[in-house]
PDB file of C-alpha atoms in Angstrom:
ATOM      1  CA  UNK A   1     -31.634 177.437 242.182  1.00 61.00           C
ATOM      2  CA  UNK A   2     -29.347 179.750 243.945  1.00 78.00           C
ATOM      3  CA  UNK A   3     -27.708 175.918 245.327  1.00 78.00           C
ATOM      4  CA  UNK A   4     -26.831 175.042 241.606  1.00 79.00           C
ATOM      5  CA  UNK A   5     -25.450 178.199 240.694  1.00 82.00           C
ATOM      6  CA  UNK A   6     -22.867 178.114 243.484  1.00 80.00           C
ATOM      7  CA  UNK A   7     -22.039 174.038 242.920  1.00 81.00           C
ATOM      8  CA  UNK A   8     -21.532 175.099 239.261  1.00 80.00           C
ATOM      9  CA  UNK A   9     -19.424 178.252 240.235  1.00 81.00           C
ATOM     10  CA  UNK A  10     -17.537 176.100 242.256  1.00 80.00           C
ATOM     11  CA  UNK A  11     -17.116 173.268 239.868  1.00 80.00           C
ATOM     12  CA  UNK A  12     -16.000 175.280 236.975  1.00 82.00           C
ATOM     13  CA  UNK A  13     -13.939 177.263 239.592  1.00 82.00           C
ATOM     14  CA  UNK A  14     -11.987 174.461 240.777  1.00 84.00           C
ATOM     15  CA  UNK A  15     -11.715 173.147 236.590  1.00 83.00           C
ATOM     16  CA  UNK A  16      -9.972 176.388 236.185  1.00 78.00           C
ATOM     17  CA  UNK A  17      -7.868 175.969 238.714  1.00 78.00           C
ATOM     18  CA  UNK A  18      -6.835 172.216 238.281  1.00 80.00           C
ATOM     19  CA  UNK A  19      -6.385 173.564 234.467  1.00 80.00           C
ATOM     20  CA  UNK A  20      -4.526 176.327 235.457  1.00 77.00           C
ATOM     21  CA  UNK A  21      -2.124 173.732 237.764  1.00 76.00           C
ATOM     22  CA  UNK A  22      -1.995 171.526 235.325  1.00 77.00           C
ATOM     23  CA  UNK A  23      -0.393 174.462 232.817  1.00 75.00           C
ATOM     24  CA  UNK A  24       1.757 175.859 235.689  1.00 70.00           C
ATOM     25  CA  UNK A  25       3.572 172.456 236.707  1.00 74.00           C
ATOM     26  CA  UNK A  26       4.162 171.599 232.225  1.00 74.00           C
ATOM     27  CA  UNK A  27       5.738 174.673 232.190  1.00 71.00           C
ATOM     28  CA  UNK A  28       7.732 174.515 235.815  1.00 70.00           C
ATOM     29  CA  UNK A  29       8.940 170.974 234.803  1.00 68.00           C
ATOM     30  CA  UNK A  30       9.674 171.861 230.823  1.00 65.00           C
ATOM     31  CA  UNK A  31      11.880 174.543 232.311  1.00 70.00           C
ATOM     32  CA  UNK A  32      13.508 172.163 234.669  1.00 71.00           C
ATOM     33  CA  UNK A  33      14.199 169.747 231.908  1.00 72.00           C
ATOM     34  CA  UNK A  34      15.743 172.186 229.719  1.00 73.00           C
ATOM     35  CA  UNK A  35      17.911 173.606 232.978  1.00 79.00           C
ATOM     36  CA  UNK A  36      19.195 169.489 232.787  1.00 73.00           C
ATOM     37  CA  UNK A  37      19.795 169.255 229.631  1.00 73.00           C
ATOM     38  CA  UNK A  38      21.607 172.672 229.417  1.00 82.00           C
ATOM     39  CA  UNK A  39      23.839 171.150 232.181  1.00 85.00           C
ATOM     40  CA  UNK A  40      24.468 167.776 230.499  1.00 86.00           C
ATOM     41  CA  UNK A  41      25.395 169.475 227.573  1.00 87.00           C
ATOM     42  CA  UNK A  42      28.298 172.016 229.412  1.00 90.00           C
ATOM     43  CA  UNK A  43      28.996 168.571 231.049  1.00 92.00           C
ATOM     44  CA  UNK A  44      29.896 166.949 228.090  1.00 92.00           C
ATOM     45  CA  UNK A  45      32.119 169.704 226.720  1.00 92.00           C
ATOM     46  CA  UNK A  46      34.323 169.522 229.717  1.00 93.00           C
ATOM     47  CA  UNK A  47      34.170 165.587 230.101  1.00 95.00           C
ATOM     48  CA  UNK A  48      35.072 165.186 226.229  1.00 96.00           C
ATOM     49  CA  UNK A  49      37.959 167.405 226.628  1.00 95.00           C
ATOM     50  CA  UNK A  50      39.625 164.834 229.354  1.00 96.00           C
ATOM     51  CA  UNK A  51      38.530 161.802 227.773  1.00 97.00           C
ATOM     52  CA  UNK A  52      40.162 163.457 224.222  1.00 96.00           C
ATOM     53  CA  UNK A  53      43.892 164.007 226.694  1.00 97.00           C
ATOM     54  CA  UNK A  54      43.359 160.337 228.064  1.00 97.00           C
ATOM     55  CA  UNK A  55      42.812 159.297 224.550  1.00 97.00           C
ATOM     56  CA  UNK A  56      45.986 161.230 222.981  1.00 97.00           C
ATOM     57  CA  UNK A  57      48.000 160.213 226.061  1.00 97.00           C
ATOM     58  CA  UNK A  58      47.128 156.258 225.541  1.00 97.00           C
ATOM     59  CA  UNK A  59      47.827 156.404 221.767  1.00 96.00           C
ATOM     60  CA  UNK A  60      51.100 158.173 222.250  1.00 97.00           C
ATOM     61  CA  UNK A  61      52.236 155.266 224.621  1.00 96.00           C
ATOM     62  CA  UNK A  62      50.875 152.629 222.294  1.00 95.00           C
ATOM     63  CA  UNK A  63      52.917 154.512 219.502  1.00 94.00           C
ATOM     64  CA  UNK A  64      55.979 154.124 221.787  1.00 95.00           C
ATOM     65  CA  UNK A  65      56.061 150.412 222.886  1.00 93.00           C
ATOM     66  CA  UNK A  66      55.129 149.597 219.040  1.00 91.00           C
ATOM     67  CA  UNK A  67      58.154 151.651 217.858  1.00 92.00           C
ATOM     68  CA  UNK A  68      60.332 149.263 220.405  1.00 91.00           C
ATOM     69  CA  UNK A  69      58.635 146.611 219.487  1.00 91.00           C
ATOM     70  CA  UNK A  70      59.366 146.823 216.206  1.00 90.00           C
ATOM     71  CA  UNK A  71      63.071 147.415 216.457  1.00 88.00           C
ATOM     72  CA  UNK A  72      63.477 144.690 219.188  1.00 87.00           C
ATOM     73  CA  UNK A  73      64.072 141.300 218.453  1.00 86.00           C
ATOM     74  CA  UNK A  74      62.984 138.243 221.252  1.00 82.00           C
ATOM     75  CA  UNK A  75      66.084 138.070 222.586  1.00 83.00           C
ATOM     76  CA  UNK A  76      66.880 141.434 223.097  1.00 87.00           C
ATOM     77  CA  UNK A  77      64.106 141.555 226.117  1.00 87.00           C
ATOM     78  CA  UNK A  78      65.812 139.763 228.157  1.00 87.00           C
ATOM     79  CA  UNK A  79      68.289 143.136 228.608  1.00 88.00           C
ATOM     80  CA  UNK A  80      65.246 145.161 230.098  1.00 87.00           C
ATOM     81  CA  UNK A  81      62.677 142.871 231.393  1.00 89.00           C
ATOM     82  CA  UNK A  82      61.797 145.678 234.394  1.00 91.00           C
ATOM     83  CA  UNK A  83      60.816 148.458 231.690  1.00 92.00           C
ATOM     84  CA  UNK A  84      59.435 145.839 229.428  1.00 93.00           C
ATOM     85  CA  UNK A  85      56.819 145.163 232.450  1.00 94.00           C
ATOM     86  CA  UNK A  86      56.236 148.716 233.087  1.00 94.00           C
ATOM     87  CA  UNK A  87      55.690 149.765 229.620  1.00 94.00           C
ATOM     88  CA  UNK A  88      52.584 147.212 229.526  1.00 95.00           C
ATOM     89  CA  UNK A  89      51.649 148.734 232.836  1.00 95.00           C
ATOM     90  CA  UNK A  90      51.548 152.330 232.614  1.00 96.00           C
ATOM     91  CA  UNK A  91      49.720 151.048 228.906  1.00 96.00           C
ATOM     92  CA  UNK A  92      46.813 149.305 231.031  1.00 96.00           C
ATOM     93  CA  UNK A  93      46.892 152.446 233.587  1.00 97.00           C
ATOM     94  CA  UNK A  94      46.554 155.064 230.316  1.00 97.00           C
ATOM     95  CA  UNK A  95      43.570 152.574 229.330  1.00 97.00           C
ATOM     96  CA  UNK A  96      42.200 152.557 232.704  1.00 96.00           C
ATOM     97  CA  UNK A  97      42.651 156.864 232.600  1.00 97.00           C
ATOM     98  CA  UNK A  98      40.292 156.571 229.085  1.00 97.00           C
ATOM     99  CA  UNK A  99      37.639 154.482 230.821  1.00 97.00           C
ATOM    100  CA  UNK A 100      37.659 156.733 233.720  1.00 96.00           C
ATOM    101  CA  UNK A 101      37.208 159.665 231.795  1.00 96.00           C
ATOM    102  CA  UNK A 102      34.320 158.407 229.739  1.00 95.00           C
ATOM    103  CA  UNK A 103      32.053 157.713 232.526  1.00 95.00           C
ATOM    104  CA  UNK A 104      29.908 160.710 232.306  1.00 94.00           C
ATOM    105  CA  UNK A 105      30.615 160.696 228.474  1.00 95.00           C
ATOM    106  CA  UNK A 106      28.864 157.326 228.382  1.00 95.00           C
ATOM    107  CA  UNK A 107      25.879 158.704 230.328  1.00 93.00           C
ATOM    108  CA  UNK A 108      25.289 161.526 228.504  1.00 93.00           C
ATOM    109  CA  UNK A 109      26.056 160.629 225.292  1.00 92.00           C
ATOM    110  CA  UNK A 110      22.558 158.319 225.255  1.00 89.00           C
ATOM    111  CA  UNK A 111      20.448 161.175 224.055  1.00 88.00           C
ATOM    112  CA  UNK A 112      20.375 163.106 221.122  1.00 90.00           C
ATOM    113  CA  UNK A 113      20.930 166.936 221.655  1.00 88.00           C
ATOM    114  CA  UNK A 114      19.282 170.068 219.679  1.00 86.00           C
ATOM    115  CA  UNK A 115      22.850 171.307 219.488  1.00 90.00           C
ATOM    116  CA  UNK A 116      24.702 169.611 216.140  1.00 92.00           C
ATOM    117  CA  UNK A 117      27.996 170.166 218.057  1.00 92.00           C
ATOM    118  CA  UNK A 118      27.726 168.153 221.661  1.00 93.00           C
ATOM    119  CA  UNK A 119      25.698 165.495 218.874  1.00 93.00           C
ATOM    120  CA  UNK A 120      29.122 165.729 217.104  1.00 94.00           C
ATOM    121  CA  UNK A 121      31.191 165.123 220.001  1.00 94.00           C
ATOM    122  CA  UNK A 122      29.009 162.448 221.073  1.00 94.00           C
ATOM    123  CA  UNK A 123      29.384 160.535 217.763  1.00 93.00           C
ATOM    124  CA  UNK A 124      33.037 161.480 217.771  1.00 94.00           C
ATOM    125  CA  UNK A 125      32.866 160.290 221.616  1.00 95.00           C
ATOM    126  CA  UNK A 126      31.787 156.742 220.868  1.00 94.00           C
ATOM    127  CA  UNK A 127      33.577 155.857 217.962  1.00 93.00           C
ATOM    128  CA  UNK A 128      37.142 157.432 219.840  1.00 95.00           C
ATOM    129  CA  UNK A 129      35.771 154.897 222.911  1.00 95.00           C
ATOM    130  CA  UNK A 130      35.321 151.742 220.943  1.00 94.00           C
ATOM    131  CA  UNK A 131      38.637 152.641 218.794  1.00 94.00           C
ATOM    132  CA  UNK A 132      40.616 152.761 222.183  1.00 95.00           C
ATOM    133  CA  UNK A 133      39.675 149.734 223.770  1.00 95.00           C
ATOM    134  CA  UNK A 134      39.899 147.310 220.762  1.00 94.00           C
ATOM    135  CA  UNK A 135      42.708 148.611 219.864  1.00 94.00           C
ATOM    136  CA  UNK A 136      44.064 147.934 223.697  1.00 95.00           C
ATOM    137  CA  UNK A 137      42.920 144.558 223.354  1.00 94.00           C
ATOM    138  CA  UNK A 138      44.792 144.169 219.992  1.00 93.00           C
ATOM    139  CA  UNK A 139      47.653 145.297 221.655  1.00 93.00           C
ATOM    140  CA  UNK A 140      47.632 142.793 224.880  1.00 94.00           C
ATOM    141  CA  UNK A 141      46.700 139.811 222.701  1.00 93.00           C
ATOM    142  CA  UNK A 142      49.864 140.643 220.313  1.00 92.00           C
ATOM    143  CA  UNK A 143      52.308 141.507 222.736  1.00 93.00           C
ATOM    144  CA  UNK A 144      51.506 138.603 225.032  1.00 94.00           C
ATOM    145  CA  UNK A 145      51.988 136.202 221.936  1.00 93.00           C
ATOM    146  CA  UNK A 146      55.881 137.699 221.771  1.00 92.00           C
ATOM    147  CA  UNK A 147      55.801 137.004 225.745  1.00 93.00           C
ATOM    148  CA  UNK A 148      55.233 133.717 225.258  1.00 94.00           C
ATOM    149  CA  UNK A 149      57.488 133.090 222.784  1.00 93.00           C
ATOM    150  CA  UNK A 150      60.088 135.061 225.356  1.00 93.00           C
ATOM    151  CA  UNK A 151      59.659 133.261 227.914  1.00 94.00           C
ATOM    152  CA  UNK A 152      60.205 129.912 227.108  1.00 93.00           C
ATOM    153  CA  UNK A 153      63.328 131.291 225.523  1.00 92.00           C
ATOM    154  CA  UNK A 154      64.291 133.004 228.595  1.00 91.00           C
ATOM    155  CA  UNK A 155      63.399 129.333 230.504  1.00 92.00           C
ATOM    156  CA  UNK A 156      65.716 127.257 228.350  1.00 92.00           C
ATOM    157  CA  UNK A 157      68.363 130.867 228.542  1.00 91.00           C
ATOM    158  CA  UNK A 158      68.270 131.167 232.324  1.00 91.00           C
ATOM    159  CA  UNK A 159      66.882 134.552 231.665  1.00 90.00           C
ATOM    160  CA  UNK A 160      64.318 136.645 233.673  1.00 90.00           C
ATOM    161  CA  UNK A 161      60.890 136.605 232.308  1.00 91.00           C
ATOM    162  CA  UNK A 162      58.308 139.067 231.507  1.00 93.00           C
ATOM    163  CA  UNK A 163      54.358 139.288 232.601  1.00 93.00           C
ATOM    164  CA  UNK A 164      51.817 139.241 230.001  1.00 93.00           C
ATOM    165  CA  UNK A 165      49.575 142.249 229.714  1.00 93.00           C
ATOM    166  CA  UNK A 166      46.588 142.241 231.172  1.00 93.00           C
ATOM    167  CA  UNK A 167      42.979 142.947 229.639  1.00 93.00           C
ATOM    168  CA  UNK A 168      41.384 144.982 232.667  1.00 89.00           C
ATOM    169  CA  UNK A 169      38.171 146.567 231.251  1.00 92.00           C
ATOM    170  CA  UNK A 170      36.592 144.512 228.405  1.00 92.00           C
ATOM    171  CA  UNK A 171      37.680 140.746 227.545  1.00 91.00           C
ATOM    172  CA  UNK A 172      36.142 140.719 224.447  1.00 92.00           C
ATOM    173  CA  UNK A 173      36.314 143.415 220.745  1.00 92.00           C
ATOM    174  CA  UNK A 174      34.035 145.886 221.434  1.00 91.00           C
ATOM    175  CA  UNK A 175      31.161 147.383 219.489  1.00 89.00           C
ATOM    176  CA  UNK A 176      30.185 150.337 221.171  1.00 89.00           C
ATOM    177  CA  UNK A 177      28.440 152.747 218.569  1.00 82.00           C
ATOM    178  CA  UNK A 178      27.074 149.952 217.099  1.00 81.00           C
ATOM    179  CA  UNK A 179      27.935 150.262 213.445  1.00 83.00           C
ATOM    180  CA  UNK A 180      28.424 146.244 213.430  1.00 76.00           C
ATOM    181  CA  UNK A 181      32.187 147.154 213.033  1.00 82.00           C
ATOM    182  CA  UNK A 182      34.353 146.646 215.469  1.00 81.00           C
ATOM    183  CA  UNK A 183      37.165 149.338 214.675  1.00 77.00           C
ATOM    184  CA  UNK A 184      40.497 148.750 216.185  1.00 75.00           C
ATOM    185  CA  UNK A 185      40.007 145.093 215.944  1.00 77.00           C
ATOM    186  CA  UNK A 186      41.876 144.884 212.373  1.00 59.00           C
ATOM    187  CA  UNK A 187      45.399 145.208 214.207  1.00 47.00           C
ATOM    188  CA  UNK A 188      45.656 142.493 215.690  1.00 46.00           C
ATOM    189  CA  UNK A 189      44.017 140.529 212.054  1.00 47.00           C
ATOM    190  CA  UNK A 190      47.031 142.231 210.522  1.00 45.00           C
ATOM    191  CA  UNK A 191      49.827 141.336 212.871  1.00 45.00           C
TER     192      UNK A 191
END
């Protein structure tokens, strides 16, 4: 008798402890997860505040070179073919800048958050993100079409010639908060 009172000591004993475990490591790892998510969220108030400068940077140069644009007529490129060129390169480096910034943005930005704000900025995030690089891809297509049309003017003129833009990051319109919209697409509809 004494035998099962000891094997049923021990039993519950080692129950309580296995319980008691259990609790211990729920708790350990609910804190850890919250210490994560804490972090991803401060993360994602410094990331969005670089990816919002790359952003305003990029649509201050696409403001520019459409401003020329519009005032310049096909011949007149052939007086500044070298800025022409870098124009649509420092416009695919500020694009470049955007996707680089919206890395850990992208990462992130997959969850949803108990805090209304980072959800906000996440929301904001995506939109901003999809906005950006249709609207880059708006802007290669139509500028390359007035390249074309340049250069075989400049061919039959003798005249230097200038290089079409290039789409680095995505080929294709993007729909990246998948509202089945593609915003930034309509420029180039428009043009």
């Amino acid at each position: 008798m004494k035998k099962k009172t000891i094997i049923k000591i021990l039993v519950i004993t080692i129950i309580l402890f296995l319980i008691a475990f259990g609790v211990y490591t729920f708790i350990n790892s609910f804190k850890e997860d919250k210490e994560i998510t804490k972090e991803k969220m401060e993360e994602i108030i410094q990331k969005y505040e670089k990816f919002s400068e790359s952003v305003l940077t990029f649509a201050k140069g696409r403001d520019y070179i459409y401003n020329l644009r519009e005032n310049t007529y096909l011949e007149e490129y052939s007086k500044n073919t070298e800025n022409w060129n870098k124009l649509i390169k420092d416009h695919q480096k500020n694009i470049e800048n955007v996707e680089k910034n919206s890395k850990t943005l992208k990462e992130n930005c997959q969850f949803k958050y108990a805090d209304p704000n980072i959800n906000s900025k996440c929301t904001v995030f995506k939109s901003t993100y999809e906005a950006a690089m249709n609207y880059y891809i708006s802007d290669i297509k139509s500028y390359n079409k007035s390249v074309k049309e340049y250069n075989e003017w400049a061919k039959t003129n003798n005249k230097k010639t200038l290089n079409k833009g290039k789409l680095t990051i995505y080929k294709n319109y993007i729909d990246y908060d998948k509202d089945k919209e593609y915003f930034g697409k309509e420029e180039e509809e428009n043009e």
